Structures are given as structure tokens and as C-alpha cells.
PDB file of C-alpha atoms in Angstrom:
ATOM      1  CA  MET A   1      84.667 133.823  99.711  1.00 44.00           C
ATOM      2  CA  ASP A   2      88.113 134.146  98.502  1.00 46.00           C
ATOM      3  CA  SER A   3      88.125 134.770  94.806  1.00 42.00           C
ATOM      4  CA  THR A   4      91.593 133.521  94.378  1.00 45.00           C
ATOM      5  CA  SER A   5      90.674 130.077  95.638  1.00 49.00           C
ATOM      6  CA  PRO A   6      90.427 127.380  92.837  1.00 53.00           C
ATOM      7  CA  ARG A   7      86.643 126.563  92.114  1.00 57.00           C
ATOM      8  CA  SER A   8      85.594 122.947  92.743  1.00 56.00           C
ATOM      9  CA  SER A   9      84.606 122.622  89.019  1.00 54.00           C
ATOM     10  CA  ALA A  10      88.011 123.591  87.980  1.00 69.00           C
ATOM     11  CA  LEU A  11      89.980 121.063  89.847  1.00 80.00           C
ATOM     12  CA  LYS A  12      90.856 117.897  88.204  1.00 89.00           C
ATOM     13  CA  PHE A  13      92.748 114.883  89.553  1.00 92.00           C
ATOM     14  CA  THR A  14      94.376 112.835  87.196  1.00 87.00           C
ATOM     15  CA  GLY A  15      97.142 110.899  89.281  1.00 82.00           C
ATOM     16  CA  THR A  16     100.671 111.979  90.050  1.00 86.00           C
ATOM     17  CA  GLU A  17     104.066 110.709  88.994  1.00 87.00           C
ATOM     18  CA  SER A  18     104.490 108.825  92.149  1.00 87.00           C
ATOM     19  CA  TYR A  19     100.887 107.399  92.367  1.00 90.00           C
ATOM     20  CA  VAL A  20      99.155 105.283  89.964  1.00 89.00           C
ATOM     21  CA  ALA A  21      95.438 106.077  89.950  1.00 89.00           C
ATOM     22  CA  THR A  22      93.253 104.020  87.875  1.00 90.00           C
ATOM     23  CA  ASP A  23      90.634 105.407  85.640  1.00 92.00           C
ATOM     24  CA  ASP A  24      87.692 104.378  87.988  1.00 94.00           C
ATOM     25  CA  LEU A  25      89.543 106.203  90.937  1.00 95.00           C
ATOM     26  CA  THR A  26      90.234 109.460  89.010  1.00 95.00           C
ATOM     27  CA  VAL A  27      86.469 109.497  88.016  1.00 96.00           C
ATOM     28  CA  ALA A  28      85.545 108.912  91.862  1.00 96.00           C
ATOM     29  CA  VAL A  29      87.860 111.540  93.071  1.00 96.00           C
ATOM     30  CA  ASN A  30      86.733 114.217  90.466  1.00 96.00           C
ATOM     31  CA  ALA A  31      82.907 113.353  90.994  1.00 96.00           C
ATOM     32  CA  ALA A  32      83.314 114.010  94.684  1.00 96.00           C
ATOM     33  CA  VAL A  33      84.984 117.168  94.268  1.00 95.00           C
ATOM     34  CA  THR A  34      82.229 118.287  91.566  1.00 94.00           C
ATOM     35  CA  LEU A  35      79.321 117.262  93.985  1.00 94.00           C
ATOM     36  CA  GLU A  36      81.127 118.860  97.029  1.00 94.00           C
ATOM     37  CA  ARG A  37      80.471 115.666  98.788  1.00 95.00           C
ATOM     38  CA  PRO A  38      82.894 113.450 101.010  1.00 97.00           C
ATOM     39  CA  LEU A  39      84.687 110.905  99.110  1.00 97.00           C
ATOM     40  CA  LEU A  40      84.372 107.594 101.182  1.00 97.00           C
ATOM     41  CA  VAL A  41      87.189 105.163 100.069  1.00 97.00           C
ATOM     42  CA  LYS A  42      87.134 101.499 101.145  1.00 95.00           C
ATOM     43  CA  GLY A  43      89.325  98.783 100.435  1.00 90.00           C
ATOM     44  CA  GLU A  44      91.960  96.400 101.915  1.00 87.00           C
ATOM     45  CA  PRO A  45      94.650  97.671 104.263  1.00 85.00           C
ATOM     46  CA  GLY A  46      97.751  98.725 102.146  1.00 84.00           C
ATOM     47  CA  THR A  47      95.834  99.666  98.944  1.00 87.00           C
ATOM     48  CA  GLY A  48      96.642 103.220  99.029  1.00 89.00           C
ATOM     49  CA  LYS A  49      93.669 104.822 100.484  1.00 93.00           C
ATOM     50  CA  THR A  50      95.389 107.164 102.879  1.00 94.00           C
ATOM     51  CA  GLU A  51      98.012 107.921 100.247  1.00 94.00           C
ATOM     52  CA  LEU A  52      95.347 108.733  97.853  1.00 95.00           C
ATOM     53  CA  ALA A  53      94.406 111.861 100.095  1.00 95.00           C
ATOM     54  CA  ARG A  54      98.029 113.100 100.130  1.00 95.00           C
ATOM     55  CA  GLN A  55      98.282 112.780  96.314  1.00 95.00           C
ATOM     56  CA  VAL A  56      95.095 114.648  95.530  1.00 96.00           C
ATOM     57  CA  SER A  57      96.445 117.377  97.792  1.00 96.00           C
ATOM     58  CA  ALA A  58      99.778 117.418  95.997  1.00 94.00           C
ATOM     59  CA  ALA A  59      98.325 117.175  92.545  1.00 94.00           C
ATOM     60  CA  LEU A  60      95.829 120.069  93.081  1.00 94.00           C
ATOM     61  CA  GLY A  61      98.283 121.970  94.989  1.00 94.00           C
ATOM     62  CA  LEU A  62      96.092 122.199  98.125  1.00 96.00           C
ATOM     63  CA  GLU A  63      97.102 122.171 101.722  1.00 97.00           C
ATOM     64  CA  MET A  64      96.551 118.736 103.424  1.00 97.00           C
ATOM     65  CA  ILE A  65      94.835 118.505 107.032  1.00 98.00           C
ATOM     66  CA  GLU A  66      94.891 114.866 108.570  1.00 98.00           C
ATOM     67  CA  TRP A  67      92.607 113.472 111.260  1.00 97.00           C
ATOM     68  CA  HIS A  68      93.711 109.945 112.166  1.00 96.00           C
ATOM     69  CA  ILE A  69      90.869 108.199 113.983  1.00 96.00           C
ATOM     70  CA  LYS A  70      91.382 105.870 116.975  1.00 95.00           C
ATOM     71  CA  SER A  71      89.094 103.669 118.784  1.00 93.00           C
ATOM     72  CA  THR A  72      88.945 106.326 121.392  1.00 94.00           C
ATOM     73  CA  THR A  73      88.261 109.246 119.124  1.00 95.00           C
ATOM     74  CA  LYS A  74      85.173 111.295 119.470  1.00 95.00           C
ATOM     75  CA  ALA A  75      83.503 113.300 116.894  1.00 95.00           C
ATOM     76  CA  GLN A  76      83.555 116.425 119.095  1.00 95.00           C
ATOM     77  CA  GLN A  77      87.286 116.324 119.004  1.00 96.00           C
ATOM     78  CA  GLY A  78      87.176 117.008 115.389  1.00 96.00           C
ATOM     79  CA  LEU A  79      85.366 120.179 115.982  1.00 97.00           C
ATOM     80  CA  TYR A  80      86.702 121.589 119.300  1.00 96.00           C
ATOM     81  CA  GLU A  81      87.559 120.597 122.847  1.00 95.00           C
ATOM     82  CA  TYR A  82      87.082 122.911 125.953  1.00 94.00           C
ATOM     83  CA  ASP A  83      89.660 122.663 128.671  1.00 90.00           C
ATOM     84  CA  ALA A  84      87.575 123.339 131.769  1.00 88.00           C
ATOM     85  CA  VAL A  85      90.320 121.877 133.947  1.00 91.00           C
ATOM     86  CA  SER A  86      92.793 124.302 132.788  1.00 88.00           C
ATOM     87  CA  ARG A  87      90.525 127.143 133.250  1.00 85.00           C
ATOM     88  CA  LEU A  88      89.551 126.038 136.928  1.00 91.00           C
ATOM     89  CA  ARG A  89      93.343 125.847 137.672  1.00 88.00           C
ATOM     90  CA  ASP A  90      94.080 129.485 136.216  1.00 82.00           C
ATOM     91  CA  SER A  91      91.131 130.863 138.074  1.00 86.00           C
ATOM     92  CA  GLN A  92      92.552 129.540 141.206  1.00 84.00           C
ATOM     93  CA  LEU A  93      95.777 131.241 140.405  1.00 86.00           C
ATOM     94  CA  GLY A  94      94.381 134.473 139.575  1.00 80.00           C
ATOM     95  CA  ASP A  95      95.180 134.235 135.894  1.00 80.00           C
ATOM     96  CA  GLU A  96      93.685 136.896 133.920  1.00 80.00           C
ATOM     97  CA  ARG A  97      93.097 134.469 130.863  1.00 82.00           C
ATOM     98  CA  VAL A  98      90.068 132.915 132.670  1.00 85.00           C
ATOM     99  CA  HIS A  99      87.850 135.903 131.670  1.00 87.00           C
ATOM    100  CA  ASN A 100      87.870 134.850 128.116  1.00 87.00           C
ATOM    101  CA  VAL A 101      86.796 131.310 127.524  1.00 89.00           C
ATOM    102  CA  ALA A 102      88.163 131.135 123.894  1.00 90.00           C
ATOM    103  CA  ASN A 103      91.572 130.774 125.638  1.00 91.00           C
ATOM    104  CA  TYR A 104      90.465 127.334 126.633  1.00 91.00           C
ATOM    105  CA  ILE A 105      89.026 126.191 123.224  1.00 94.00           C
ATOM    106  CA  LYS A 106      91.364 123.874 121.282  1.00 95.00           C
ATOM    107  CA  ARG A 107      90.349 123.730 117.588  1.00 96.00           C
ATOM    108  CA  GLY A 108      89.887 120.311 116.194  1.00 97.00           C
ATOM    109  CA  LYS A 109      90.795 119.263 112.597  1.00 97.00           C
ATOM    110  CA  LEU A 110      87.448 120.130 110.997  1.00 97.00           C
ATOM    111  CA  TRP A 111      87.615 123.658 112.482  1.00 97.00           C
ATOM    112  CA  GLN A 112      91.233 124.091 111.231  1.00 97.00           C
ATOM    113  CA  ALA A 113      89.884 123.073 107.723  1.00 97.00           C
ATOM    114  CA  PHE A 114      86.767 125.350 107.842  1.00 97.00           C
ATOM    115  CA  ASP A 115      89.085 128.236 108.864  1.00 96.00           C
ATOM    116  CA  ARG A 116      91.404 128.176 106.032  1.00 96.00           C
ATOM    117  CA  GLU A 117      91.337 130.972 103.572  1.00 95.00           C
ATOM    118  CA  GLN A 118      92.081 128.613 100.616  1.00 95.00           C
ATOM    119  CA  LYS A 119      90.377 125.380  99.850  1.00 96.00           C
ATOM    120  CA  CYS A 120      92.034 122.393 101.511  1.00 97.00           C
ATOM    121  CA  VAL A 121      92.098 118.521 101.670  1.00 97.00           C
ATOM    122  CA  LEU A 122      90.644 117.127 104.752  1.00 98.00           C
ATOM    123  CA  LEU A 123      91.548 113.435 105.464  1.00 98.00           C
ATOM    124  CA  ILE A 124      89.377 111.514 107.990  1.00 97.00           C
ATOM    125  CA  ASP A 125      91.514 108.222 108.136  1.00 97.00           C
ATOM    126  CA  GLU A 126      90.073 104.801 109.083  1.00 95.00           C
ATOM    127  CA  VAL A 127      86.701 106.192 110.233  1.00 95.00           C
ATOM    128  CA  ASP A 128      85.641 102.645 111.097  1.00 92.00           C
ATOM    129  CA  LYS A 129      88.013 102.484 113.937  1.00 93.00           C
ATOM    130  CA  ALA A 130      85.851 104.671 116.095  1.00 93.00           C
ATOM    131  CA  ASP A 131      82.574 103.862 117.796  1.00 90.00           C
ATOM    132  CA  ILE A 132      79.532 103.280 115.406  1.00 87.00           C
ATOM    133  CA  GLU A 133      78.038 106.603 116.456  1.00 90.00           C
ATOM    134  CA  PHE A 134      81.260 108.528 115.240  1.00 93.00           C
ATOM    135  CA  PRO A 135      80.063 108.948 111.634  1.00 92.00           C
ATOM    136  CA  ASN A 136      76.424 109.930 112.662  1.00 91.00           C
ATOM    137  CA  ASP A 137      77.873 112.621 115.036  1.00 92.00           C
ATOM    138  CA  LEU A 138      79.412 114.257 112.079  1.00 92.00           C
ATOM    139  CA  LEU A 139      76.583 114.349 109.625  1.00 91.00           C
ATOM    140  CA  GLN A 140      75.384 117.896 110.123  1.00 89.00           C
ATOM    141  CA  GLU A 141      78.889 119.372 110.151  1.00 93.00           C
ATOM    142  CA  LEU A 142      79.961 117.590 107.049  1.00 93.00           C
ATOM    143  CA  ASP A 143      76.716 118.420 105.285  1.00 92.00           C
ATOM    144  CA  ARG A 144      76.142 121.960 106.206  1.00 93.00           C
ATOM    145  CA  MET A 145      79.909 122.565 106.605  1.00 95.00           C
ATOM    146  CA  GLU A 146      79.322 124.537 109.945  1.00 95.00           C
ATOM    147  CA  PHE A 147      78.853 124.032 113.671  1.00 96.00           C
ATOM    148  CA  HIS A 148      78.218 125.761 117.002  1.00 95.00           C
ATOM    149  CA  VAL A 149      80.627 126.590 119.740  1.00 95.00           C
ATOM    150  CA  TYR A 150      78.201 126.568 122.673  1.00 94.00           C
ATOM    151  CA  GLU A 151      80.957 128.012 125.125  1.00 92.00           C
ATOM    152  CA  THR A 152      81.407 131.069 123.068  1.00 92.00           C
ATOM    153  CA  GLY A 153      78.039 131.395 121.265  1.00 93.00           C
ATOM    154  CA  GLU A 154      79.816 131.598 117.711  1.00 94.00           C
ATOM    155  CA  THR A 155      78.894 129.580 114.729  1.00 96.00           C
ATOM    156  CA  ILE A 156      81.792 128.433 112.578  1.00 96.00           C
ATOM    157  CA  LYS A 157      81.343 128.132 108.985  1.00 96.00           C
ATOM    158  CA  ALA A 158      83.834 126.875 106.315  1.00 96.00           C
ATOM    159  CA  ARG A 159      85.379 129.842 104.444  1.00 95.00           C
ATOM    160  CA  GLN A 160      86.007 127.449 101.617  1.00 95.00           C
ATOM    161  CA  ARG A 161      84.373 123.905 101.344  1.00 95.00           C
ATOM    162  CA  PRO A 162      87.151 121.538 101.720  1.00 97.00           C
ATOM    163  CA  ILE A 163      87.766 118.364  99.631  1.00 97.00           C
ATOM    164  CA  VAL A 164      86.967 115.583 102.357  1.00 97.00           C
ATOM    165  CA  ILE A 165      88.322 112.107 101.814  1.00 98.00           C
ATOM    166  CA  ILE A 166      87.285 109.498 104.392  1.00 97.00           C
ATOM    167  CA  THR A 167      88.961 106.083 104.391  1.00 97.00           C
ATOM    168  CA  SER A 168      87.832 102.826 105.900  1.00 94.00           C
ATOM    169  CA  ASN A 169      89.193  99.328 106.127  1.00 89.00           C
ATOM    170  CA  ASN A 170      85.691  97.876 106.123  1.00 81.00           C
ATOM    171  CA  GLU A 171      86.018  96.629 109.693  1.00 79.00           C
ATOM    172  CA  LYS A 172      82.427  97.716 110.680  1.00 83.00           C
ATOM    173  CA  GLU A 173      79.282  98.781 108.739  1.00 87.00           C
ATOM    174  CA  LEU A 174      78.772 102.516 108.589  1.00 91.00           C
ATOM    175  CA  PRO A 175      75.394 104.046 108.892  1.00 91.00           C
ATOM    176  CA  ASP A 176      73.159 104.506 105.979  1.00 93.00           C
ATOM    177  CA  ALA A 177      72.484 108.135 106.725  1.00 92.00           C
ATOM    178  CA  PHE A 178      76.082 108.797 106.630  1.00 93.00           C
ATOM    179  CA  LEU A 179      76.528 106.813 103.470  1.00 93.00           C
ATOM    180  CA  ARG A 180      73.941 108.826 101.581  1.00 93.00           C
ATOM    181  CA  ARG A 181      75.937 111.848 102.147  1.00 93.00           C
ATOM    182  CA  CYS A 182      79.029 110.504 100.641  1.00 95.00           C
ATOM    183  CA  PHE A 183      80.385 109.578  97.219  1.00 97.00           C
ATOM    184  CA  PHE A 184      81.735 105.950  97.590  1.00 96.00           C
ATOM    185  CA  HIS A 185      84.591 104.279  95.903  1.00 96.00           C
ATOM    186  CA  TYR A 186      86.057 100.778  96.627  1.00 95.00           C
ATOM    187  CA  ILE A 187      89.640 100.463  95.740  1.00 93.00           C
ATOM    188  CA  ARG A 188      89.981  96.939  94.398  1.00 91.00           C
ATOM    189  CA  PHE A 189      93.245  95.264  94.738  1.00 91.00           C
ATOM    190  CA  PRO A 190      95.580  96.048  91.796  1.00 92.00           C
ATOM    191  CA  ASP A 191      95.772  93.308  89.003  1.00 92.00           C
ATOM    192  CA  ILE A 192      99.287  92.327  87.778  1.00 93.00           C
ATOM    193  CA  ASP A 193      99.251  95.031  85.159  1.00 93.00           C
ATOM    194  CA  THR A 194      98.563  97.694  87.413  1.00 92.00           C
ATOM    195  CA  MET A 195     100.941  96.310  89.969  1.00 94.00           C
ATOM    196  CA  ARG A 196     103.748  96.395  87.395  1.00 95.00           C
ATOM    197  CA  ALA A 197     102.902 100.064  86.778  1.00 93.00           C
ATOM    198  CA  ILE A 198     103.012 100.770  90.499  1.00 93.00           C
ATOM    199  CA  VAL A 199     106.407  98.874  90.899  1.00 95.00           C
ATOM    200  CA  GLU A 200     107.769 100.799  88.028  1.00 94.00           C
ATOM    201  CA  VAL A 201     107.133 104.106  89.890  1.00 92.00           C
ATOM    202  CA  HIS A 202     108.997 103.025  92.925  1.00 93.00           C
ATOM    203  CA  PHE A 203     111.799 100.794  91.243  1.00 94.00           C
ATOM    204  CA  PRO A 204     112.230 102.030  87.824  1.00 93.00           C
ATOM    205  CA  GLY A 205     114.220  99.714  85.275  1.00 90.00           C
ATOM    206  CA  LEU A 206     113.734  96.561  87.474  1.00 92.00           C
ATOM    207  CA  LYS A 207     114.939  93.635  85.643  1.00 93.00           C
ATOM    208  CA  PRO A 208     111.767  92.121  83.799  1.00 93.00           C
ATOM    209  CA  ALA A 209     112.671  88.475  84.506  1.00 94.00           C
ATOM    210  CA  LEU A 210     112.831  89.389  88.471  1.00 95.00           C
ATOM    211  CA  LEU A 211     109.796  91.454  88.360  1.00 95.00           C
ATOM    212  CA  THR A 212     107.713  88.689  86.635  1.00 95.00           C
ATOM    213  CA  THR A 213     108.781  85.910  88.924  1.00 94.00           C
ATOM    214  CA  ALA A 214     108.399  88.084  92.020  1.00 95.00           C
ATOM    215  CA  LEU A 215     105.021  89.185  91.113  1.00 96.00           C
ATOM    216  CA  THR A 216     103.988  85.443  90.234  1.00 94.00           C
ATOM    217  CA  GLN A 217     105.051  84.293  93.547  1.00 93.00           C
ATOM    218  CA  PHE A 218     103.238  87.276  95.264  1.00 95.00           C
ATOM    219  CA  TYR A 219     100.028  86.732  93.517  1.00 94.00           C
ATOM    220  CA  GLU A 220     100.189  82.999  94.158  1.00 91.00           C
ATOM    221  CA  ILE A 221     100.628  83.740  97.955  1.00 92.00           C
ATOM    222  CA  ARG A 222      97.535  86.109  97.786  1.00 92.00           C
ATOM    223  CA  GLU A 223      95.422  83.371  96.147  1.00 92.00           C
ATOM    224  CA  THR A 224      96.460  80.581  98.643  1.00 90.00           C
ATOM    225  CA  ASN A 225      93.241  79.005 100.330  1.00 90.00           C
ATOM    226  CA  GLY A 226      93.462  79.582 104.080  1.00 90.00           C
ATOM    227  CA  LEU A 227      95.746  82.463 104.306  1.00 91.00           C
ATOM    228  CA  LYS A 228      94.866  84.593 107.310  1.00 90.00           C
ATOM    229  CA  LYS A 229      96.183  87.954 106.015  1.00 91.00           C
ATOM    230  CA  LYS A 230      96.796  88.485 102.347  1.00 91.00           C
ATOM    231  CA  PRO A 231      99.862  90.682 101.646  1.00 93.00           C
ATOM    232  CA  SER A 232      99.184  93.978 100.491  1.00 92.00           C
ATOM    233  CA  THR A 233     100.652  96.524  97.835  1.00 92.00           C
ATOM    234  CA  SER A 234     103.030  98.163 100.312  1.00 90.00           C
ATOM    235  CA  GLU A 235     104.201  94.730 101.429  1.00 93.00           C
ATOM    236  CA  VAL A 236     105.203  93.633  97.965  1.00 95.00           C
ATOM    237  CA  LEU A 237     106.990  96.992  97.643  1.00 95.00           C
ATOM    238  CA  ASP A 238     108.886  96.257 100.838  1.00 95.00           C
ATOM    239  CA  TRP A 239     109.755  92.789  99.564  1.00 96.00           C
ATOM    240  CA  LEU A 240     110.923  93.748  96.419  1.00 96.00           C
ATOM    241  CA  LYS A 241     113.127  96.560  98.103  1.00 96.00           C
ATOM    242  CA  LEU A 242     114.804  93.709  99.942  1.00 96.00           C
ATOM    243  CA  LEU A 243     115.190  91.639  96.972  1.00 94.00           C
ATOM    244  CA  LEU A 244     117.192  94.445  95.338  1.00 95.00           C
ATOM    245  CA  ALA A 245     119.137  95.047  98.445  1.00 94.00           C
ATOM    246  CA  GLU A 246     120.192  91.358  98.579  1.00 93.00           C
ATOM    247  CA  ASP A 247     120.837  91.514  94.925  1.00 93.00           C
ATOM    248  CA  LEU A 248     118.749  88.413  94.342  1.00 91.00           C
ATOM    249  CA  SER A 249     117.887  87.216  90.677  1.00 91.00           C
ATOM    250  CA  ALA A 250     114.913  85.613  89.372  1.00 91.00           C
ATOM    251  CA  GLU A 251     116.526  82.144  89.462  1.00 92.00           C
ATOM    252  CA  ASP A 252     117.304  82.893  93.172  1.00 89.00           C
ATOM    253  CA  LEU A 253     113.570  83.190  93.767  1.00 89.00           C
ATOM    254  CA  LYS A 254     112.734  80.151  92.000  1.00 84.00           C
ATOM    255  CA  GLN A 255     115.190  78.101  94.297  1.00 78.00           C
ATOM    256  CA  THR A 256     113.054  77.797  97.488  1.00 65.00           C
ATOM    257  CA  GLY A 257     114.620  74.326  98.223  1.00 60.00           C
ATOM    258  CA  ASN A 258     112.357  72.211 100.446  1.00 58.00           C
ATOM    259  CA  SER A 259     110.258  75.176 101.582  1.00 64.00           C
ATOM    260  CA  ALA A 260     107.111  76.691 100.004  1.00 66.00           C
ATOM    261  CA  LEU A 261     108.132  79.879 101.654  1.00 77.00           C
ATOM    262  CA  PRO A 262     109.521  82.668  99.123  1.00 82.00           C
ATOM    263  CA  ARG A 263     112.833  84.191 100.023  1.00 86.00           C
ATOM    264  CA  LEU A 264     112.657  86.827 102.773  1.00 90.00           C
ATOM    265  CA  HIS A 265     109.005  85.886 103.402  1.00 88.00           C
ATOM    266  CA  GLY A 266     108.796  88.085 106.533  1.00 91.00           C
ATOM    267  CA  ALA A 267     108.102  90.988 104.368  1.00 92.00           C
ATOM    268  CA  LEU A 268     104.787  89.256 103.098  1.00 92.00           C
ATOM    269  CA  LEU A 269     103.658  87.018 105.751  1.00 91.00           C
ATOM    270  CA  LYS A 270     102.873  88.802 109.008  1.00 90.00           C
ATOM    271  CA  ASN A 271     101.734  85.922 111.348  1.00 91.00           C
ATOM    272  CA  GLU A 272     102.757  82.448 112.425  1.00 91.00           C
ATOM    273  CA  GLN A 273      99.564  80.984 111.253  1.00 91.00           C
ATOM    274  CA  ASP A 274     100.215  81.751 107.556  1.00 89.00           C
ATOM    275  CA  VAL A 275     104.124  80.660 107.848  1.00 88.00           C
ATOM    276  CA  HIS A 276     102.892  77.313 109.194  1.00 89.00           C
ATOM    277  CA  LEU A 277     100.260  77.095 106.259  1.00 88.00           C
ATOM    278  CA  PHE A 278     103.011  77.264 103.690  1.00 82.00           C
ATOM    279  CA  GLU A 279     105.281  74.832 105.777  1.00 81.00           C
ATOM    280  CA  ARG A 280     102.382  72.497 105.671  1.00 83.00           C
ATOM    281  CA  LEU A 281     102.002  72.946 102.024  1.00 75.00           C
ATOM    282  CA  ALA A 282     105.633  72.225 101.459  1.00 70.00           C
ATOM    283  CA  PHE A 283     105.456  69.026 103.513  1.00 65.00           C
ATOM    284  CA  LEU A 284     102.450  67.694 101.653  1.00 68.00           C
ATOM    285  CA  ALA A 285     104.181  68.560  98.282  1.00 60.00           C
ATOM    286  CA  ARG A 286     107.213  66.427  99.365  1.00 58.00           C
ATOM    287  CA  GLY A 287     105.102  63.574 100.346  1.00 57.00           C
ATOM    288  CA  GLN A 288     103.431  63.426  97.006  1.00 57.00           C
ATOM    289  CA  ARG A 289     106.603  63.213  95.091  1.00 52.00           C
TER     290      ARG A 289
END
């Protein structure tokens, strides 16, 4: 084990200048680091789960390896893939490479993380997108930090145990055996004070009146009954960027005319059902006047 690598007990995450981390989130990150267990982070899309891993990497000065999961992703791909087709083709062509099976082994993200001389951060992003068996298929590898390569007969062990951060959008339940091996944290949607701090990071010096009016409208939208998709943190930041680009004031935002829709609502409402909902609300409001 490399003596120059930072010890887990010495690593402390406190957030960064570009990422507002709440106290409970920093406690969760540091607990997972101390326990040397994967940190499972759940929360609404757009609450900064993926960005958390990048910020932990930046704050601790560690390399980042990202494994983005799709519906077709298999756990084996995170370890390695054996390209038997290429080996067969090369054998037919008389290529000397065929005599060494290692030439046809493609290292996956876990192997890359295990092979690093220095501790790194491994992000397994949106684990719930894959098949329900996907988390179970990684139990031993994440627990023991090793796996066997059957084609070469070698056992790959982590040189330095990586900091593993796993994100989930809560689209499906994860197996109990998998959950037992993780430290869990749910990122709650930011309250208005935390959101102000987040906005200040991205848009320092924003006029208080504009910020107050914009956030008031944003939270009113999120709390509207019947909304199919609530706008997220990333979407309110996009919206504020547009408001600044259009040089709109707090008074401009308040003047919605006959529509209950906010200015530039396309940054916040992402489907026609929610747009129609606000149009119906505006119609009902006019009828009650």
C-alpha cells in the first residue's frame, strides 16, 4: 500500500466554494469515508447528487472515475469485458496477439479504480437505472474490493480502497443486501435559505428584490398541486440565468398578465401537462374575479 496516499481517517469533506453542502451531507460523506463503505445518495433529479461526487473529488484532491449506468448496463462491465470475437478474428488472420488472452481484456471502471496507486473517487451514477440484479452482482466486489478474472486466472485487488459514491433517483427499490453495505443519505430539496446560498455561488450579487421574487415564484410552482414534474435546483439556476440575460426586474416577474405562467417558464416546466395546469389555474382565477 502506497504510504504517500492520504489515509481515509485524515480525509475530511467540508464542501467547496462552488458547492453548498449542508451539515448533514458533509457528515454523511465523512462517515462513509471513515467506515470505508459506499455512500448511497438518493434524492430528486437535479439536487446535485452527481455533482457531489465531483466536488468530493475536487475538495480532497483525488482523481475521479465516473461510471454512468444505463438500462442495458451489466455489473460485469464494471469489472472487465472479454472480447472473444476480436480474438477469433485475429486468430484467423494469424495475429500473434491471440497467444496472450490479456490483449482481449477491456478493463472496466471498477478495475481502473482498483488499479490506481493513489486513492480515488469512484462514482456509480444512477444505479437504479439498471436491472434489479445489478446491485446484487456487485456486492462482493464492493465489499471485498477484489474480483477474479477467469480468463487470465488473476485476482484484482484494490491497491487503495476508493471512495465509492453511488447515486439513485429512487426509481426502483434497491436490494436489502446492497443497502446493508452502504452508508445512506437522502438529499432533501433545499429550503429557501439554502437555495439563496446556492444562487449566490452561481450568481453573486444578484439584486435582492429579483432573487426574492424569483424564488417566491419558483417555490409556488413546486408546491402547486397536480404538478407532474417539479422543477429542480438545476432548472431554477437555468431560469435565473435567462432572467439576467433578458435583464428582467422583480417588477417584470410580477407582471404575468392573464397567465399564471412565470416569465420564460420553459426553463421550469418541462411537459405540456404542467403548462396546461397553469393555464387552467389562470382561467379559473379570471373566472373568480
